[in-house]
XYZ file of C-alpha atoms in Angstrom:
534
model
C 101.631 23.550 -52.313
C 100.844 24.170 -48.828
C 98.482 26.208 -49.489
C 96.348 24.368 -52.273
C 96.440 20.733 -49.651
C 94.676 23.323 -47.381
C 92.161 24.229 -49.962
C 91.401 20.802 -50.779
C 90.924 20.107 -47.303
C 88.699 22.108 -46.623
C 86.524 21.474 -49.751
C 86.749 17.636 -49.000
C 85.594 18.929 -44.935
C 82.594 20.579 -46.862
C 81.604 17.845 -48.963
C 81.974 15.636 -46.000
C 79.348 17.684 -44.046
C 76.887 18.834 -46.945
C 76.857 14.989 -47.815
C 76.690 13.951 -43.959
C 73.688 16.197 -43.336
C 71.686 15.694 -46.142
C 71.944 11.604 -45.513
C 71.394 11.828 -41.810
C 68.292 13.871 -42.679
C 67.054 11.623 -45.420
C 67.797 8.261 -44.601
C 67.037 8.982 -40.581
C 70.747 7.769 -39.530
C 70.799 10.362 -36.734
C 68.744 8.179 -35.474
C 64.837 10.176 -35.614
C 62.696 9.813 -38.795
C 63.269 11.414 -41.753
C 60.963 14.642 -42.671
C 58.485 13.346 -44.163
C 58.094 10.987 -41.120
C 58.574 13.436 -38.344
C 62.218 14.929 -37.452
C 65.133 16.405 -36.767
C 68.405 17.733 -38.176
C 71.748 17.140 -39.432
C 75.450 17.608 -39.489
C 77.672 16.443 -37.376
C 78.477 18.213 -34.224
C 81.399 20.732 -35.189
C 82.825 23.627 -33.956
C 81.407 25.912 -31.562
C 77.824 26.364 -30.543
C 76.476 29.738 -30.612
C 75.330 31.119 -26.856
C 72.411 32.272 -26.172
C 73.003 36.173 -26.512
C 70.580 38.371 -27.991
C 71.069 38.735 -31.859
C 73.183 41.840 -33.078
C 72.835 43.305 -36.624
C 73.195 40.090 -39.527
C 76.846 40.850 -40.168
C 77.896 40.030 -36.261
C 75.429 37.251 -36.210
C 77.870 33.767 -35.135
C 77.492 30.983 -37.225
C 74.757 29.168 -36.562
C 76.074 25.093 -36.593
C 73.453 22.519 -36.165
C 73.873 19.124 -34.097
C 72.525 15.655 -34.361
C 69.862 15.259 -32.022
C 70.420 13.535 -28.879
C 68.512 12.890 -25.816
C 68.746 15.212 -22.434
C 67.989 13.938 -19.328
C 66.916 16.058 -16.313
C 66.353 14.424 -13.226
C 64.829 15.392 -9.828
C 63.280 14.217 -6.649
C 59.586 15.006 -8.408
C 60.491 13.521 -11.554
C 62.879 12.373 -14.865
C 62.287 14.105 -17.791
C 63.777 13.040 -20.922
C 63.680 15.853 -24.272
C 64.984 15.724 -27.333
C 67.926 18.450 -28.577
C 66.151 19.164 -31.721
C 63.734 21.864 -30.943
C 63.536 21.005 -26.846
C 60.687 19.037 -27.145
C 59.431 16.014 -24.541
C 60.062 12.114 -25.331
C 59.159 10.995 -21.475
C 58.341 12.992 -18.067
C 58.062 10.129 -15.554
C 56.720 10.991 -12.046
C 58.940 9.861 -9.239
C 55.870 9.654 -6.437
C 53.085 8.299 -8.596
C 52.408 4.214 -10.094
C 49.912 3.453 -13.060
C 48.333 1.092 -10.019
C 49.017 -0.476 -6.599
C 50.254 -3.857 -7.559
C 53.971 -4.283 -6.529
C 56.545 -2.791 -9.000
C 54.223 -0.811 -11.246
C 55.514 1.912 -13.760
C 55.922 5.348 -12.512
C 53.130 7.756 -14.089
C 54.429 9.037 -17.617
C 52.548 12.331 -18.498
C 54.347 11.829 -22.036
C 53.353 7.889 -23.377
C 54.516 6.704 -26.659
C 51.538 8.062 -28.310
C 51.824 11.269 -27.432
C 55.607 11.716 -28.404
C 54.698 11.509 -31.649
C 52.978 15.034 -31.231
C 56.040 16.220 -29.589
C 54.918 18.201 -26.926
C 56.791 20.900 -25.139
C 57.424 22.163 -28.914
C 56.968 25.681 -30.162
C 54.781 26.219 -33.075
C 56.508 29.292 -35.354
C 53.683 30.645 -38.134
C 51.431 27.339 -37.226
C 54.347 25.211 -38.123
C 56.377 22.562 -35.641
C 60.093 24.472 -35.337
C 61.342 20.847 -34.311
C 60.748 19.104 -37.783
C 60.932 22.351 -39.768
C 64.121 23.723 -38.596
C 67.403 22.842 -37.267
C 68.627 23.166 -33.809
C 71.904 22.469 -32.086
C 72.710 22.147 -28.209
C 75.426 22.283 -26.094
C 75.316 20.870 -22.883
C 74.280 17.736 -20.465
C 72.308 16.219 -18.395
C 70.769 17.773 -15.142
C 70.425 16.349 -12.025
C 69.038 18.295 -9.259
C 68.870 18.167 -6.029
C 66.187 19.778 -3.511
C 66.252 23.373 -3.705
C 67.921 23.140 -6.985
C 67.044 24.858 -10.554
C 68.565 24.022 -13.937
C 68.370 25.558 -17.346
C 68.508 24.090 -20.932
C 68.982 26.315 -23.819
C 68.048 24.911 -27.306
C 69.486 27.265 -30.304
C 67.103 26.786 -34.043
C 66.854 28.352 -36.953
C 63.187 28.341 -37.986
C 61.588 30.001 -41.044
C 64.114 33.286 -40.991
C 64.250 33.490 -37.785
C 66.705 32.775 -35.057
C 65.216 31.107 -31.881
C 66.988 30.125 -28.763
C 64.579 28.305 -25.967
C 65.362 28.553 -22.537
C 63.585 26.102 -20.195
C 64.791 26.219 -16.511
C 63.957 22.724 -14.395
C 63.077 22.730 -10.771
C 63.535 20.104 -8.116
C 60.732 21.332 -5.704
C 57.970 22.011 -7.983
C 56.687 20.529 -11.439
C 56.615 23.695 -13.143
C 59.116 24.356 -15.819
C 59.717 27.996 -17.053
C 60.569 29.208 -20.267
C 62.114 32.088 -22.111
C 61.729 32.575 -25.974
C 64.384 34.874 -27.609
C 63.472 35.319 -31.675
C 65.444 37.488 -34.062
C 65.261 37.505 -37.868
C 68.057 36.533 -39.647
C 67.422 39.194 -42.344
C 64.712 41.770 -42.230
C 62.390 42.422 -39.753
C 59.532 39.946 -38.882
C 56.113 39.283 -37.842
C 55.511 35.596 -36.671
C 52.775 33.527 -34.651
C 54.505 31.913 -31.985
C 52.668 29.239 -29.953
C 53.403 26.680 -26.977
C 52.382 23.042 -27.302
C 51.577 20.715 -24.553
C 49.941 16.828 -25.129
C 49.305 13.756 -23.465
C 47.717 11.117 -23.827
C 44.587 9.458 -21.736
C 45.074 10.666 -18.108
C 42.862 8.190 -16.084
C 42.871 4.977 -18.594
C 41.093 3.691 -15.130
C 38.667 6.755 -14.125
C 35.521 5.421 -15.737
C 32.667 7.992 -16.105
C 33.755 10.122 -12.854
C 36.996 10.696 -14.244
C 37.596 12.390 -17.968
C 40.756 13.586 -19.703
C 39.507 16.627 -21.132
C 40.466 20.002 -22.023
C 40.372 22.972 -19.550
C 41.231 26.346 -19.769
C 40.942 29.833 -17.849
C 39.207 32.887 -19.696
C 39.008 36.023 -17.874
C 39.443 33.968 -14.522
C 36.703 31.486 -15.560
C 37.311 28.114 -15.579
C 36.021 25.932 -18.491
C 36.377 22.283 -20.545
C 35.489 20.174 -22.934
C 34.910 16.466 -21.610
C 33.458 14.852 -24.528
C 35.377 12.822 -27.207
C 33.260 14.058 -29.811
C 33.692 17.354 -29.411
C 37.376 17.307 -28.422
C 37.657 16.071 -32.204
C 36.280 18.469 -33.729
C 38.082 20.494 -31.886
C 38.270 23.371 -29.236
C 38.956 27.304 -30.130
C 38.880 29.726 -27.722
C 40.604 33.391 -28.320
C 40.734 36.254 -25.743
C 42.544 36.564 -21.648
C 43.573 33.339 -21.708
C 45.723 32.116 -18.524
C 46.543 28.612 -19.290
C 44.529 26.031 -21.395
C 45.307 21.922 -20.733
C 44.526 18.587 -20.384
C 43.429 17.155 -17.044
C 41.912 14.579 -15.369
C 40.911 14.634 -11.934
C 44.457 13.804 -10.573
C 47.091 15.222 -13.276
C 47.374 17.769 -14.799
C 49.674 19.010 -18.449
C 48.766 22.454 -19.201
C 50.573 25.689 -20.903
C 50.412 28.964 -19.078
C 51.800 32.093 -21.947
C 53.080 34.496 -18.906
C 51.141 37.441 -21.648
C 48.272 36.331 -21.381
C 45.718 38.874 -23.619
C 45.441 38.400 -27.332
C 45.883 34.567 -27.021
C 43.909 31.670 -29.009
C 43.464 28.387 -27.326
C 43.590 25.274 -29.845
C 42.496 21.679 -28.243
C 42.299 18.862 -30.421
C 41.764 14.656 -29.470
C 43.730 12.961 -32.142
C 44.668 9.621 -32.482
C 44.143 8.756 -29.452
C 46.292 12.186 -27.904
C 45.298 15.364 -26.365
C 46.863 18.307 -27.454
C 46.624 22.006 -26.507
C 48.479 24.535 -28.842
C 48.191 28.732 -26.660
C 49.116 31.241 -29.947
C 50.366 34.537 -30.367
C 49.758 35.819 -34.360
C 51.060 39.455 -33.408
C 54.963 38.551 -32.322
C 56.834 41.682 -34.279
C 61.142 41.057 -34.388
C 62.635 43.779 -35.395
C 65.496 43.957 -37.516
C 69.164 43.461 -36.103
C 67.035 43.064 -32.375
C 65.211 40.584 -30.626
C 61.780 39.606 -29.076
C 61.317 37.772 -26.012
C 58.445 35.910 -24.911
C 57.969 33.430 -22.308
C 55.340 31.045 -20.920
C 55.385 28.357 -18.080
C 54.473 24.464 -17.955
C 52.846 22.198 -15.687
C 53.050 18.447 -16.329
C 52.386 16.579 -12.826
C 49.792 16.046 -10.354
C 47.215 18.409 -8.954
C 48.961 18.877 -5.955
C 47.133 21.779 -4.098
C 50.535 22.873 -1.844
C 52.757 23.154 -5.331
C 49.752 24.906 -7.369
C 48.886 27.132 -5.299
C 52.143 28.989 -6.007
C 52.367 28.478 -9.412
C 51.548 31.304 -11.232
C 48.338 32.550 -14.066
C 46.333 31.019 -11.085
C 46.780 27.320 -12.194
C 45.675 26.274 -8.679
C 41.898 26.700 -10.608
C 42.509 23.496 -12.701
C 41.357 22.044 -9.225
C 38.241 22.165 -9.888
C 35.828 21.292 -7.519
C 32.285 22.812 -8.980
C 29.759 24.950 -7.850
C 30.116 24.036 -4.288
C 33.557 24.431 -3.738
C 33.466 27.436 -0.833
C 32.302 24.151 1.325
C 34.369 21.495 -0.762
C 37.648 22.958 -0.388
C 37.332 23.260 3.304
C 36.273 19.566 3.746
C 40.071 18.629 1.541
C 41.807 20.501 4.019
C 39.591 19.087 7.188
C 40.217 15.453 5.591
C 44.011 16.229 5.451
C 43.557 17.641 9.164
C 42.751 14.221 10.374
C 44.754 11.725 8.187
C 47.653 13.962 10.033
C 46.800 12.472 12.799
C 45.257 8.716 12.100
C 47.538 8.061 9.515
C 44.635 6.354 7.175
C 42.516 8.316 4.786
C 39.466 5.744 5.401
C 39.697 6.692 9.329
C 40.142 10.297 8.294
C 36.710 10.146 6.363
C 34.994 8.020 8.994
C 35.670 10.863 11.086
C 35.529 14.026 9.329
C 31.431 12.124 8.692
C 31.303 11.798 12.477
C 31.660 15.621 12.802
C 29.871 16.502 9.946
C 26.620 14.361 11.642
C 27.494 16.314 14.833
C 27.260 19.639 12.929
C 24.152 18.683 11.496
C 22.565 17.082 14.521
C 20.004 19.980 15.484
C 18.892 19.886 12.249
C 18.239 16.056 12.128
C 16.729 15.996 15.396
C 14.268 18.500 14.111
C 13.548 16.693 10.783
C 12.896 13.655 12.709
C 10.980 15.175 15.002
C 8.814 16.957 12.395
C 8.570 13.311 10.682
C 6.988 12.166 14.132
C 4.444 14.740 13.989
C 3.825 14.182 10.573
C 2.790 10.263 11.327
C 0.513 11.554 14.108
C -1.736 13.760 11.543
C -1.618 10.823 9.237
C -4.964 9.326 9.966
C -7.000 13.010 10.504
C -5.241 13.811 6.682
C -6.313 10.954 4.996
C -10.301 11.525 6.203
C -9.971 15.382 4.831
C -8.459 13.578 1.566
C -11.678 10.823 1.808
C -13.871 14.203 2.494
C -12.761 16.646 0.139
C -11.138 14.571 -2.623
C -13.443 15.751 -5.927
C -12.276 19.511 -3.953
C -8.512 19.534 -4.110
C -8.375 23.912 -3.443
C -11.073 23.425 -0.519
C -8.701 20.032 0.338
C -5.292 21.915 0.622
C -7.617 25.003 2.456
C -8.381 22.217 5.238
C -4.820 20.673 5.443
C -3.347 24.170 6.273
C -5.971 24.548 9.213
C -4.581 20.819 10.811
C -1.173 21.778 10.384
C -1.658 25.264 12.194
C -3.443 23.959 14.859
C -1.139 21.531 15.968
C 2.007 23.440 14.681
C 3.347 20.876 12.711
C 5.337 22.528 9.140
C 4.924 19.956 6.590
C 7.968 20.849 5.150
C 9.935 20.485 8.569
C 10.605 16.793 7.636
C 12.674 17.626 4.481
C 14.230 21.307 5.175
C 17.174 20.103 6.996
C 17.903 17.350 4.623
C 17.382 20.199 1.622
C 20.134 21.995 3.542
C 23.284 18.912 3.628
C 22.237 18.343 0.150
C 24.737 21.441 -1.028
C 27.795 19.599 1.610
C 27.087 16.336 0.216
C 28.072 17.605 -3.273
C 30.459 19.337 -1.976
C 32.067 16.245 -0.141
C 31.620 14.318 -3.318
C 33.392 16.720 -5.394
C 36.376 16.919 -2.580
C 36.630 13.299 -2.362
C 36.443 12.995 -6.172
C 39.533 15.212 -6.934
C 41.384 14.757 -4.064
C 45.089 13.395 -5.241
C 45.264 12.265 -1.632
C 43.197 9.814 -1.946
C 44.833 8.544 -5.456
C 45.756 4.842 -4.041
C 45.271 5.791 -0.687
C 44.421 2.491 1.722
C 41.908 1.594 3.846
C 41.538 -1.771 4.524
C 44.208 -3.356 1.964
C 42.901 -6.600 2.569
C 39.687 -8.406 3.208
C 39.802 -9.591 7.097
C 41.258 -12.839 7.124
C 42.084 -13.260 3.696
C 44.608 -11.930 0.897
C 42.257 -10.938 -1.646
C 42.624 -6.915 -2.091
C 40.176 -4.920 -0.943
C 39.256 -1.187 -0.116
C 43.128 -0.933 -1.374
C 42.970 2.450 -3.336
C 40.193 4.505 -1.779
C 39.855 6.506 -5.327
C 38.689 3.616 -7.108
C 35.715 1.685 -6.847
C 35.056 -1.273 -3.950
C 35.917 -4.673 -5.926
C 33.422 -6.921 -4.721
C 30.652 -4.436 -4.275
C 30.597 -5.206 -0.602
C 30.046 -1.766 0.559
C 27.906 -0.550 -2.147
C 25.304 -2.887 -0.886
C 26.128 -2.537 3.005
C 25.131 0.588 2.352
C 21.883 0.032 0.366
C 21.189 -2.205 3.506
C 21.138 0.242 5.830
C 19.146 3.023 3.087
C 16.545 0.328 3.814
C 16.885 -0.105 7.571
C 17.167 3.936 7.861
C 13.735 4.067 5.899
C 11.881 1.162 8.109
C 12.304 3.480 10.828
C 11.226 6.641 9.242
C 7.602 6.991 9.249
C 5.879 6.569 5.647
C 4.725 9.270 3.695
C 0.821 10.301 3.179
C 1.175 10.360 -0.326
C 1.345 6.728 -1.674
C 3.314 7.597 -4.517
C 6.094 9.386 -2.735
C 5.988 6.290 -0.136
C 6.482 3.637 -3.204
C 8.919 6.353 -4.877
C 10.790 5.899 -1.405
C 10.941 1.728 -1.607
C 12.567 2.371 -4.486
C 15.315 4.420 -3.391
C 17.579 2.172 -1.307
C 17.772 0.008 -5.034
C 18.437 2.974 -7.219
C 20.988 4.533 -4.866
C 22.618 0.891 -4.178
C 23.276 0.155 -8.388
C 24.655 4.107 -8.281
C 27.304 3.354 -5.842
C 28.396 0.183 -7.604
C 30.814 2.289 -9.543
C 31.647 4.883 -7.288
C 34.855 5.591 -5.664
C 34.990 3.552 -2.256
C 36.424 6.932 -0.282
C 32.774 8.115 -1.488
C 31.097 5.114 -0.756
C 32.436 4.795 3.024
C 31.276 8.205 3.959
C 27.497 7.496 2.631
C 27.695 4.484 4.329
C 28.925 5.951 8.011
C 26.677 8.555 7.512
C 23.698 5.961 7.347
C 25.155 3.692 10.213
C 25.404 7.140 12.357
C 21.592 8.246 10.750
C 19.901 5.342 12.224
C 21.526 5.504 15.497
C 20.094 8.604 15.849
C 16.821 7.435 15.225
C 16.982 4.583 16.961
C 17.983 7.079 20.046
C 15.152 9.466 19.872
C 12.459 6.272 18.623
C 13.943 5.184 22.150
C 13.705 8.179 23.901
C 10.135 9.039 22.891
């Protein structure tokens, strides 16, 4: 009798949890959408969870029990992170140190918006297919909180397609990388699979305008590349060879996926609905039978901090990119850093790293404007060999290169020196561009003797376009006191440059803005020194 009430038991315990799991999966009460929305598993939690030990042959295999999925938190001093048991993936990753703006009691950063949860990222893709709605997963464990100097792991156990997958992803509290290890045995014969690592976001700089993109990046044989435009992102990237990371960026953040094999990978970027989404594949992953395959591959979803990235590994310190003149740019970041050690104020710290720069560059102003001087002198004798030889343009030039040897004036001596701060300029633009530092950073919060906000976030542009057109002001003051041109089209071409560059700044970041502008104010004392002096 015994023996039969036992029986019954347990066929009324299996009916219970057949009937459980296929309800919770269908009708979504496990609280995620059914499968034909989205998610997850079934079952409830029961017995013991299998550990994550490398498969033995089929017959030794545990039995694999999937959970309901739940959220796990991980918290640390860089960030919360919130994921989802069934398959690992990322609901939220909120950044401690970084607001959506500077008003008072704005959001932290979330590199994971509602949009973008949709696309689960953080997910693994087995044979092109999303393991977290295709298979079923089960967890056992909690939350982490960690401390400084702390690591965490997570292990996530699925069943996907045949095969038996247990993620490991280990947390960090100094750094905003998270590692993980991929374990994949069959659970019959022996398998071939494509295995890839998601990562999406959604738009990165909702405020950037046209200086600042999301796009998508990626490094191929240690050369950096992207894809900026919308257009194109929707149709869609594909890139296959030495891949060491591909992701989404904008100048500040970064959420990228770095495979730690990095040969024999394809790259798949994609803008869709609104989300970013980077997929780095494998197609040759061979499990053999009664084994195991490991792979592993490490994620960045955080700011471009330059201390943290520079340590991080598959060189993701080159998603700071800073262009074609970044042997000076990169310099200039760490000279700017240099200073605000010291001042405290990243508008003071470019007001004087410009000061330094005009000091550097002094010899070769003094010459220009020198060579300008000369230039004026020889005005009147050029324009009678123009009068004289006008219909004779070879003869002309001939006669124009005997005046400018005899008084040893180069005609070119005027514009060299400028010619050779064009390349820091661009370099300083790109530094000051891309600089995190300078992401909210103050220089005068407020206008002077009001409270209406000012020059309050140095990486966006000035409000009230007050230094935009201080500094077309003194474009025009600095070319009053440059002597005019022969040519009278390059002289009207001039007139027209204070307006051009004045409606260019409008829209530029301020930080970029106030170092134009000091270099002007510094430009014309300079001239106003040697005008004296002569």
């Amino acid at each position: 009798m015994e023996s039969k009430r036992a029986i019954i038991a347990i066929a009324l315990s299996f009916v219970v949890l057949v009937g459980w799991s296929y309800l919770a999966d269908h009708m979504g009460w496990n609280g995620q959408p059914a499968p034909q929305a989205q998610q997850e598993q079934a079952a409830p939690q029961a017995a013991q969870q299998e550990q994550a030990a490398a498969p033995a042959p089929r017959a030794e295999t545990p039995v694999f029990l999937p959970s309901a999925g739940r959220e796990v938190t991980v918290t640390t001093p860089l960030y919360k992170a919130v994921l989802h048991s069934g398959g690992g993936v990322l609901k939220h990753f909120s950044l401690t140190r970084y607001r959506t703006a500077i008003t008072p009691g704005a959001p932290a950063v979330d590199m994971v918006d509602t949009a973008s949860t949709v696309m689960s990222p953080l997910g693994l893709l087995i044979n092109g297919q999303p393991s977290w709605s295709t298979g079923q997963w089960s967890f056992d464990g909690g939350d982490l909180s960690l401390a400084a100097g702390q690591s965490g792991v997570l292990t996530f156990t699925g069943e996907v397609d045949g095969v038996r997958v247990v993620r490991e992803l280990t947390f960090s509290a100094d750094t905003y990388l998270i590692s993980e290890k991929v374990r994949l045995a069959p659970l019959a014969d022996a398998r071939t699979v494509r295995l890839g690592f998601t990562v999406g976001t959604g738009n990165l700089s909702p405020n950037g305008g046209q200086y600042d993109h999301t796009r998508v990046a990626w490094l191929h044989d240690g050369s950096f590349s992207e894809k900026t435009s919308a257009s194109d992102l929707e149709k869609g990237v594909l890139e296959t060879g030495t891949l060491s990371w591909g992701a989404v960026m904008s100048n500040y953040f970064l959420v990228a996926a770095a495979p730690v094999d990095t040969t024999g990978v394809t790259l798949k970027g994609k803008l869709q609905e609104g989300v970013y989404r980077v997929a780095m594949e494998r197609g040759d992953v061979s499990i053999p039978a009664g084994g195991e395959t490991t792979a592993a591959c490490n994620y960045w979803f955080g700011p471009k901090e330059r201390g943290l990235l520079k340590d991080a590994p598959n060189h993701l310190s080159e998603a700071i990119n800073l262009g074609w003149f970044s042997i000076i740019a990169r310099p200039l970041v760490d000279l700017l850093e240099f200073f605000h050690k010291y001042v405290g104020n990243y508008g003071v710290a470019i007001i004087l790293m410009t000061v330094l720069i005009k000091l550097v560059f002094w010899p070769l102003s003094h010459k220009s404007y020198k060579s300008m001087e000369q230039m004026k002198k020889l005005q009147p004798m050029l324009q009678k060999l123009r009068e004289k030889h006008g219909d004779d343009r070879e003869k002309m030039n001939e006669e124009m290169m005997r005046l400018y040897k005899t008084y040893k004036v180069n005609p070119a001596g005027g514009c060299l020196p400028m010619v050779v701060q064009i390349p820091v300029f661009f370099g300083l633009y790109q530094a000051l561009l891309n600089a995190i530092e300078l992401r909210h950073a103050s220089f005068i919060t407020h206008l002077p003797f009001t409270d209406m906000v000012w020059l309050a976030d140095l990486s966006a542009k000035d409000p009230y376009y007050i230094t935009p057109v201080i500094m077309g002001a003194t474009m025009l003051l600095q070319q009053k006191l440059t002597p005019a041109p022969g040519d009278p089209t390059q002289a009207k071409i001039m007139m027209f440059m204070p307006v051009v560059f004045t409606f260019m700044f409008l829209s530029f970041p301020s930080g970029l803005v106030v170092y134009w502008l000091c270099n002007n104010v510094l430009s014309i004392a300079q001239q106003w020194w040697m005008l004296r002096k002569a």
